[in-house]
Short mmCIF file of C-alpha atoms in Angstrom, two decimals:
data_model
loop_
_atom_site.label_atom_id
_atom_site.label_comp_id
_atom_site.label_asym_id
_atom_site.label_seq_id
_atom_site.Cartn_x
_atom_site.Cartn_y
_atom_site.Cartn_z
CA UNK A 248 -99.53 161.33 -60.98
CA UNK A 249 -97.85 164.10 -59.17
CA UNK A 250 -94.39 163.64 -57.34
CA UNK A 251 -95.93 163.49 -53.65
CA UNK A 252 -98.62 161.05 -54.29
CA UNK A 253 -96.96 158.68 -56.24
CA UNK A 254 -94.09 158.41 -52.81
CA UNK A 255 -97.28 158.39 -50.45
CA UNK A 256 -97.91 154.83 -53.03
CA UNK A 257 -94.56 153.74 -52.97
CA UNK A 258 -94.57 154.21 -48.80
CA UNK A 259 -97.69 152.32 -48.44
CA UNK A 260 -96.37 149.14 -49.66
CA UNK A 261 -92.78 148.92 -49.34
CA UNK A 262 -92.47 150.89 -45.50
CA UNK A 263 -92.91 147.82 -43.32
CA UNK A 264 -90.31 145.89 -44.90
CA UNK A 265 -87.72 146.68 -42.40
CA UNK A 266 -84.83 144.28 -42.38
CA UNK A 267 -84.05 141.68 -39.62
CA UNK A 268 -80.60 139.95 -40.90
CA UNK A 269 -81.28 136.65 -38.45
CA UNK A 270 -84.49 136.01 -40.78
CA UNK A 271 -82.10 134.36 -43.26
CA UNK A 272 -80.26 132.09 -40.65
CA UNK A 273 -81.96 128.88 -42.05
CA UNK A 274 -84.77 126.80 -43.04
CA UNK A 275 -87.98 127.44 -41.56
CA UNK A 276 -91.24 125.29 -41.65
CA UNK A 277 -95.00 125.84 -40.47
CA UNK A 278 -97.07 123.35 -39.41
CA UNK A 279 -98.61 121.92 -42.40
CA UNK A 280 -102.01 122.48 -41.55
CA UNK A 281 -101.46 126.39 -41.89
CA UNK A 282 -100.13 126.20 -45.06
CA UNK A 283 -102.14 127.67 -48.00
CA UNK A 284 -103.42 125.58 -50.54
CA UNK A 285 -101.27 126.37 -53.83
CA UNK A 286 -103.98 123.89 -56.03
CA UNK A 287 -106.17 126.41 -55.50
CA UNK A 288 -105.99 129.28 -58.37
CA UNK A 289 -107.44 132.13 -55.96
CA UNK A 290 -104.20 131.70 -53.84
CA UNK A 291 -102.28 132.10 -57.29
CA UNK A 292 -102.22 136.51 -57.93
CA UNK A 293 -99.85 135.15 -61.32
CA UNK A 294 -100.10 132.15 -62.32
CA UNK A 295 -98.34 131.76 -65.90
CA UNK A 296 -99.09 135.27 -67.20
CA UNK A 297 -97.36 135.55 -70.64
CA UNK A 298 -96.39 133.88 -73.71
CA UNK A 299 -93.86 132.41 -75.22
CA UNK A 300 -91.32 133.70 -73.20
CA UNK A 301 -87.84 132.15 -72.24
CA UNK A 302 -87.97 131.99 -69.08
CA UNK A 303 -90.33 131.84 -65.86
CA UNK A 304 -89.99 133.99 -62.78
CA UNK A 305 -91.41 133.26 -59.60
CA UNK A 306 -92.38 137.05 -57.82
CA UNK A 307 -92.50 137.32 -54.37
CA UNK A 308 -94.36 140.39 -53.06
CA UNK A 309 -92.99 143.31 -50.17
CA UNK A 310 -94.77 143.70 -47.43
CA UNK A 311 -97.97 145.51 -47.90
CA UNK A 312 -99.82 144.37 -44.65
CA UNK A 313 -100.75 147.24 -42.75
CA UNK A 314 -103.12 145.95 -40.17
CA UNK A 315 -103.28 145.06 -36.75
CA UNK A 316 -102.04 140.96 -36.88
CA UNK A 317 -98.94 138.90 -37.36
CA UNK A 318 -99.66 137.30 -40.75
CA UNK A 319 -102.08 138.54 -43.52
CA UNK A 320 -105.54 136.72 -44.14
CA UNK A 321 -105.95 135.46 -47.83
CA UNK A 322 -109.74 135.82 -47.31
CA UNK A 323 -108.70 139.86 -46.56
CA UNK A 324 -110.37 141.00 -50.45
CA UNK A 325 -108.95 144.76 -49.48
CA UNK A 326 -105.29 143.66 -48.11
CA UNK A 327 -104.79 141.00 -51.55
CA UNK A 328 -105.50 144.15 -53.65
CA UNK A 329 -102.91 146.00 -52.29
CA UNK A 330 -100.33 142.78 -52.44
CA UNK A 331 -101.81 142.77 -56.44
CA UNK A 332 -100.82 146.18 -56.57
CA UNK A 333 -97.51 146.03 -55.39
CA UNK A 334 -96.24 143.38 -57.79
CA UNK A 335 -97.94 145.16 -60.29
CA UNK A 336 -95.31 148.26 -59.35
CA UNK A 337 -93.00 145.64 -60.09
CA UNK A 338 -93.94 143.39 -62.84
CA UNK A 339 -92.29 145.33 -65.72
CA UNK A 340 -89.05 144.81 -65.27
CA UNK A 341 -89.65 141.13 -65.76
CA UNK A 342 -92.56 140.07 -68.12
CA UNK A 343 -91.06 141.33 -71.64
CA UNK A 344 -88.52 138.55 -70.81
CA UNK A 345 -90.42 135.46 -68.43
CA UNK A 346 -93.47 133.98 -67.74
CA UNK A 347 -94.94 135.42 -64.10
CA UNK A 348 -95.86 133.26 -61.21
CA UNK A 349 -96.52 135.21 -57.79
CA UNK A 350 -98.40 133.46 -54.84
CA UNK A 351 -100.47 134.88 -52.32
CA UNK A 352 -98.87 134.02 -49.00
CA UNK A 353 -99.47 134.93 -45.32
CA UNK A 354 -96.47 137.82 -45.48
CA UNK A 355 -95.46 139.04 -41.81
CA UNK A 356 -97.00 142.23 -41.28
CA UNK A 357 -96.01 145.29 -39.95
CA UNK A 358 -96.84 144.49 -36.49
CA UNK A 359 -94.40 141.59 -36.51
CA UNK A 360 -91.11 144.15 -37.08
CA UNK A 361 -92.38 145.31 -33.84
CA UNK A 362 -91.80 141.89 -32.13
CA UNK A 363 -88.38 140.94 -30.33
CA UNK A 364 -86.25 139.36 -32.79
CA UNK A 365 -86.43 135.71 -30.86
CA UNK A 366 -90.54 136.24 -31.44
CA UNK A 367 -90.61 137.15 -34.47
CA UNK A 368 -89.25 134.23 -36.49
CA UNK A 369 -92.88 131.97 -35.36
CA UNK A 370 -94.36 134.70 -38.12
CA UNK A 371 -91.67 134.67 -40.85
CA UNK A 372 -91.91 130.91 -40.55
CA UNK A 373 -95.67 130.52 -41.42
CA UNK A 374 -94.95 132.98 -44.32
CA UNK A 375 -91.90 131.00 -46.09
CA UNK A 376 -93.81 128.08 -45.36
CA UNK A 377 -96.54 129.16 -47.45
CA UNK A 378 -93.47 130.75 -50.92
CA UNK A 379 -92.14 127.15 -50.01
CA UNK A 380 -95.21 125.46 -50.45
CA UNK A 381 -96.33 127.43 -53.78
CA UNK A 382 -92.60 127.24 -55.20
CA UNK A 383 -92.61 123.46 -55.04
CA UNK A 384 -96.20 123.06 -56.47
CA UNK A 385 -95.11 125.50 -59.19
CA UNK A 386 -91.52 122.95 -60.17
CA UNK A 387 -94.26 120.30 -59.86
CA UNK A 388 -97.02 121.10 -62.36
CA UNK A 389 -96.09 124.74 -64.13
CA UNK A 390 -91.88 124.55 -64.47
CA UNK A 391 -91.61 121.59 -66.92
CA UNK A 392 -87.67 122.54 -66.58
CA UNK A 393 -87.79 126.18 -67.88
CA UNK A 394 -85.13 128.09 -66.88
CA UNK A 395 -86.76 130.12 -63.68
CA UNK A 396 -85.77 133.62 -62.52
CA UNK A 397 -86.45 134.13 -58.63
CA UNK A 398 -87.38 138.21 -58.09
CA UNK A 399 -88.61 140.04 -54.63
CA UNK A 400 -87.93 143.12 -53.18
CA UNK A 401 -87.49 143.79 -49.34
CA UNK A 402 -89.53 140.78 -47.55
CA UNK A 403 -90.14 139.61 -51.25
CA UNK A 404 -86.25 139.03 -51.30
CA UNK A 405 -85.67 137.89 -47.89
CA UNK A 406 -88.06 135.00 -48.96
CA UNK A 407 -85.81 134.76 -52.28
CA UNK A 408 -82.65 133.76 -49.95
CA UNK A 409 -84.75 130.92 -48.09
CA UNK A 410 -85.52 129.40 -51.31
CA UNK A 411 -81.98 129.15 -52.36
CA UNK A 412 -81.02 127.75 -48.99
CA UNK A 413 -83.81 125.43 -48.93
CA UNK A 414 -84.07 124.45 -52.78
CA UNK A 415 -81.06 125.22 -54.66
CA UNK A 416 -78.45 122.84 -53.11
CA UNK A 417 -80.10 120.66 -55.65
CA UNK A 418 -77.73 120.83 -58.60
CA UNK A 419 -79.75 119.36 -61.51
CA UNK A 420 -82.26 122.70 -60.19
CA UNK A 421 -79.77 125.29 -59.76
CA UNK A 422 -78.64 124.09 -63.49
CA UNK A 423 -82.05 126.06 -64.53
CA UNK A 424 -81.76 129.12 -62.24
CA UNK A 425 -81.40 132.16 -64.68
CA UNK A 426 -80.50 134.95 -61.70
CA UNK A 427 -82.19 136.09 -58.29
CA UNK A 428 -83.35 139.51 -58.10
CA UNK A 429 -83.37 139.77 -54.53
CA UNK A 430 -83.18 144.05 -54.30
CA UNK A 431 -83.56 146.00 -50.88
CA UNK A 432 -82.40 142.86 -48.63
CA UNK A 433 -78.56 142.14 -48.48
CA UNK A 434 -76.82 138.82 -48.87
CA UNK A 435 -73.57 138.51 -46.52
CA UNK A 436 -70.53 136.80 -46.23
CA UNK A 437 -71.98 134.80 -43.72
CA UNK A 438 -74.93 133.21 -45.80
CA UNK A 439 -72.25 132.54 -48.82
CA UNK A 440 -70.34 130.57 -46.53
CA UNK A 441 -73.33 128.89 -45.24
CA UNK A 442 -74.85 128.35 -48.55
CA UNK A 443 -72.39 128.08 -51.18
CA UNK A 444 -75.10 128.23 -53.84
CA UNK A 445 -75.61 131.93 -52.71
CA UNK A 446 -73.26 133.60 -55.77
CA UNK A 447 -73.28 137.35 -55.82
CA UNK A 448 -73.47 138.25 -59.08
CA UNK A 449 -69.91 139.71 -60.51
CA UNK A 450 -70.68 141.10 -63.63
CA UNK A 451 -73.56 142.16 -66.27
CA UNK A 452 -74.37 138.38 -67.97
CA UNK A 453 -73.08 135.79 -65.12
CA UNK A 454 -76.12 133.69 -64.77
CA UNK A 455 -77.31 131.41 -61.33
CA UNK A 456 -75.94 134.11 -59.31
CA UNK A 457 -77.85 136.95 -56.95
CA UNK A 458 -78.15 140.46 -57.74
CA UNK A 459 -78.85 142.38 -55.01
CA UNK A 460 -78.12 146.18 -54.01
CA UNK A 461 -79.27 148.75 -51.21
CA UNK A 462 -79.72 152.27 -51.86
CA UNK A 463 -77.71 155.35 -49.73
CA UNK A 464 -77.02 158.91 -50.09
CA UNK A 465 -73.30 159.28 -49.38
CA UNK A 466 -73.38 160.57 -46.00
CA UNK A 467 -75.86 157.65 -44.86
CA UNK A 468 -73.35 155.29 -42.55
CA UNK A 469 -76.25 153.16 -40.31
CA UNK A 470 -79.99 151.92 -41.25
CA UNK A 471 -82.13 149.13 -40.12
CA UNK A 472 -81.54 147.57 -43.86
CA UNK A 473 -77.70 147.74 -43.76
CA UNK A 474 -76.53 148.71 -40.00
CA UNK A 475 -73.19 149.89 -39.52
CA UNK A 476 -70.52 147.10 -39.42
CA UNK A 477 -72.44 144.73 -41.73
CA UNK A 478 -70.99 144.73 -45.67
CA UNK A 479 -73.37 143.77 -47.95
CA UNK A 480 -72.29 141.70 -51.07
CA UNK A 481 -73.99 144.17 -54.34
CA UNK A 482 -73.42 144.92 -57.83
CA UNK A 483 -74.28 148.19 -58.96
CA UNK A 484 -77.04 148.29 -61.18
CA UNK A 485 -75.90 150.75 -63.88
CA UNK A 486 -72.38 149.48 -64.71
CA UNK A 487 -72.65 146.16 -62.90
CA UNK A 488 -69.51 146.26 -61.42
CA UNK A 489 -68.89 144.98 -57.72
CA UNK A 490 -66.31 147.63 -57.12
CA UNK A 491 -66.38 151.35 -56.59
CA UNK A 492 -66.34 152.87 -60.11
CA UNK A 493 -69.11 155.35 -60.22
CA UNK A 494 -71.52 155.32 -63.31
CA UNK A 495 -72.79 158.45 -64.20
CA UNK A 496 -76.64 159.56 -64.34
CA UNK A 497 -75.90 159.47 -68.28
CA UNK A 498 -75.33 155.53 -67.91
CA UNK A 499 -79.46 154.90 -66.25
CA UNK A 500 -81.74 154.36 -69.14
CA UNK A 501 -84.22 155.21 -66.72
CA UNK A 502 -85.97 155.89 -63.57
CA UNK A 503 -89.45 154.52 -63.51
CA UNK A 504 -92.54 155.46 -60.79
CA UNK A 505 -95.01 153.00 -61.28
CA UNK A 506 -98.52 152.71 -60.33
CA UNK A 507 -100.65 149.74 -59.05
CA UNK A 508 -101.88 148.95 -62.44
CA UNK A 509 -98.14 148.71 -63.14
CA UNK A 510 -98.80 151.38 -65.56
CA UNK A 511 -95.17 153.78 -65.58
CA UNK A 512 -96.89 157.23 -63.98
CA UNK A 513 -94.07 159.12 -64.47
CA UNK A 514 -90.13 158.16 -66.34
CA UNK A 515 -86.76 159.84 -66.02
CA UNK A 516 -84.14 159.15 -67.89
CA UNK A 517 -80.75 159.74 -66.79
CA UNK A 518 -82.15 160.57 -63.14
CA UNK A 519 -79.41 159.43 -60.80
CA UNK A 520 -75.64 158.08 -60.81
CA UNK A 521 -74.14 155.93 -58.15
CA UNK A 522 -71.27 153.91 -57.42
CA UNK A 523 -70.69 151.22 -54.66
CA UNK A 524 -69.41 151.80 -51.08
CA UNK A 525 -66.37 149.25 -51.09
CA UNK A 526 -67.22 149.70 -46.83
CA UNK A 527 -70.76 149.31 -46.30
CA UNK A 528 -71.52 146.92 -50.31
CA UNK A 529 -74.60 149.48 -51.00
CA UNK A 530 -74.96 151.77 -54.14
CA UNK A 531 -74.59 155.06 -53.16
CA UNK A 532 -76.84 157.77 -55.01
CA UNK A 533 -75.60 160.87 -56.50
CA UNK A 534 -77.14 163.63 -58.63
CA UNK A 535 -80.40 164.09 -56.73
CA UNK A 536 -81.39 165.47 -54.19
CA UNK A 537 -82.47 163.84 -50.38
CA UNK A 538 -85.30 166.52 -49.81
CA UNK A 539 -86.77 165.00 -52.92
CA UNK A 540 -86.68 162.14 -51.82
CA UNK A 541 -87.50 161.41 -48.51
CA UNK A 542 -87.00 158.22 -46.30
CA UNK A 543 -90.62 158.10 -44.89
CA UNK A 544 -89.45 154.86 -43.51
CA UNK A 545 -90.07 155.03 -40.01
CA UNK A 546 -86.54 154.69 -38.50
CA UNK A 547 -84.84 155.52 -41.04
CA UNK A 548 -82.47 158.42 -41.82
CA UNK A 549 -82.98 160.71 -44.64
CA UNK A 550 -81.47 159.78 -47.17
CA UNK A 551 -81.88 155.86 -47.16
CA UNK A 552 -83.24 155.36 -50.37
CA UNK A 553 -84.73 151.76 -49.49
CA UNK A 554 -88.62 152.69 -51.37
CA UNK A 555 -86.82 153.66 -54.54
CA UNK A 556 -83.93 150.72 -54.96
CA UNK A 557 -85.36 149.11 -58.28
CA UNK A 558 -87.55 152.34 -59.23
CA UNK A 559 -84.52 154.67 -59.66
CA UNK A 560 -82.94 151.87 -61.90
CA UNK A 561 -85.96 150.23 -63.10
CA UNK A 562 -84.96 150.28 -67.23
CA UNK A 563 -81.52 149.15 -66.12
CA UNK A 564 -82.77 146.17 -64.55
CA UNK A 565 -85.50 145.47 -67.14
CA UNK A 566 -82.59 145.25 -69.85
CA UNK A 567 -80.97 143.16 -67.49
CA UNK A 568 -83.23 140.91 -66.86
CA UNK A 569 -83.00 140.14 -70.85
CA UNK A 570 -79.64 139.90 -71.28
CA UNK A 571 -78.96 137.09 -68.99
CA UNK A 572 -81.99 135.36 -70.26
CA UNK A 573 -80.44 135.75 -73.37
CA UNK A 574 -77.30 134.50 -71.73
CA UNK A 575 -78.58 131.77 -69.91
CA UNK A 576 -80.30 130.11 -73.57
CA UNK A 577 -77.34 130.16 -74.86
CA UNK A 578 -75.13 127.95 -72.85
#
């Protein structure tokens, strides 16, 4: 797959997954009665994929909800394909090491970023309610107390953070939590203090912490993921440090563009550096260029990286995502 079409893929799912910071304030509940049915295996898009592995993670999928209402339809046959796809993009970086879960759930679309921020919340609410409701009857009948990876990028990790805050207090359950890949959404200050089980993660191996990280080119200061004044708490991906050493392009095992069949359409190997901004906590990119590149984004600046944060490092995180498996099983 050429260059262009394979960004015009990446934009389709990822570009509504604009941050609002307030969405991790707290808890939030639907009314029962919306909440989907998790018994059910059509509202299941993984439901134990994968043998023998050490591990489980629960996958939590971006926004790919295009259309004109709040909260996707599970009965919408053409929208669920496109949510299949999009965890598909993702899904390699994890299943060589864990056993994949992923629910269907009524996301917020697109139209909801549009809202006021004190209207929006109704819509994030039914959707949490709905990862709440599948993540508790996964612990119930599928966890049996396997150690469980939590992964989601952009709305997929916003919903990460409300499942620690909600869950993860619990410390027999946060004695199985392997890491949280919660990529493209930042974790703050604020939230640690709120929820002390919200760890950043410090190094390469530290398990029951968060790894999260934002991606900039250097002269990016302001963007609806990270605005200016907020510091996000990352580790950078490719020497997993949580200061401002720089890793060289020489140090990513490689870039990966995937399709929706999660096949890898195109790798590069030693595509990009980057090093941490100590002032803003995201990864800033070096060696490529913005032009190829582009934000698409609406509203954001070229050179926010946001579609590409766990493509450009994709066989960095896929190692990593073993190693503190590996980690974890041996405590």
């Amino acid at each position: 797959m050429k260059r262009r079409s394979l960004r015009n893929a990446v934009c389709l799912i990822l570009m509504a997954a604009i941050l609002t910071l307030t969405g991790c304030a707290g808890i939030f509940h639907a009314d029962k009665g919306d909440v989907t049915d998790y018994s059910q295996t059509e509202n299941w898009a993984y439901a134990g994929i994968g043998e023998n592995k050490k591990a489980d993670v629960f996958l939590i999928c971006p926004t790919v909800d295009m259309k004109d209402e709040f909260n996707m339809s599970l009965s919408d046959e053409e929208t669920k394909a496109s949510f299949l796809g999009a965890l598909n993009m993702e899904r390699g970086i994890y299943e060589e090491s864990a056993r994949l879960y992923a629910p269907y759930y009524q996301q917020a679309a697109m139209k909801v970023y549009e809202l006021e921020e004190k209207d929006r919340e109704t819509y994030m609410e039914l959707a949490y309610a709905d990862v709440s409701e599948a993540f508790s009857y996964y612990l119930k009948n599928w966890n049996e107390g396997r150690p469980i990876i939590l992964a989601g990028f952009s709305q997929g990790a916003d919903m990460c953070y409300r499942l620690m805050m909600e869950y993860f207090g619990d410390e027999q359950l946060s004695e199985q939590l392997v890491a949280v890949y919660a990529i493209g959404w930042p974790l703050t200050e604020e939230m640690t203090q709120k929820y002390p089980q919200l760890k950043p993660a410090q190094g390469e191996t530290d398990t029951g912490t968060i790894i999260s990280f934002e991606c900039e080119a250097k002269e990016v200061e302001d963007t609806f993921i990270v605005p200016k004044g907020i510091r996000a708490l990352s580790i950078n991906p490719l020497n997993w440090r949580t200061d401002g050493k720089a890793a060289s392009k020489e140090e990513n095992m490689g870039a990966c563009f995937t399709n929706y069949d999660g096949d890898i359409a195109k790798e590069v190997p030693n595509l990009c550096g980057g090093y941490l901004d100590e002032e803003r906590g995201v990864v800033k990119v070096t060696d490529i260029s913005v032009e190829d590149y582009p934000a698409i984004v609406p509203g954001l600046p070229q050179g926010a990286y946001h579609i590409y944060d766990y493509q450009f490092f994709y066989r960095n995180l896929q190692k990593n995502v073993e190693v503190r498996v590996e980690q974890f099983n041996q405590k």
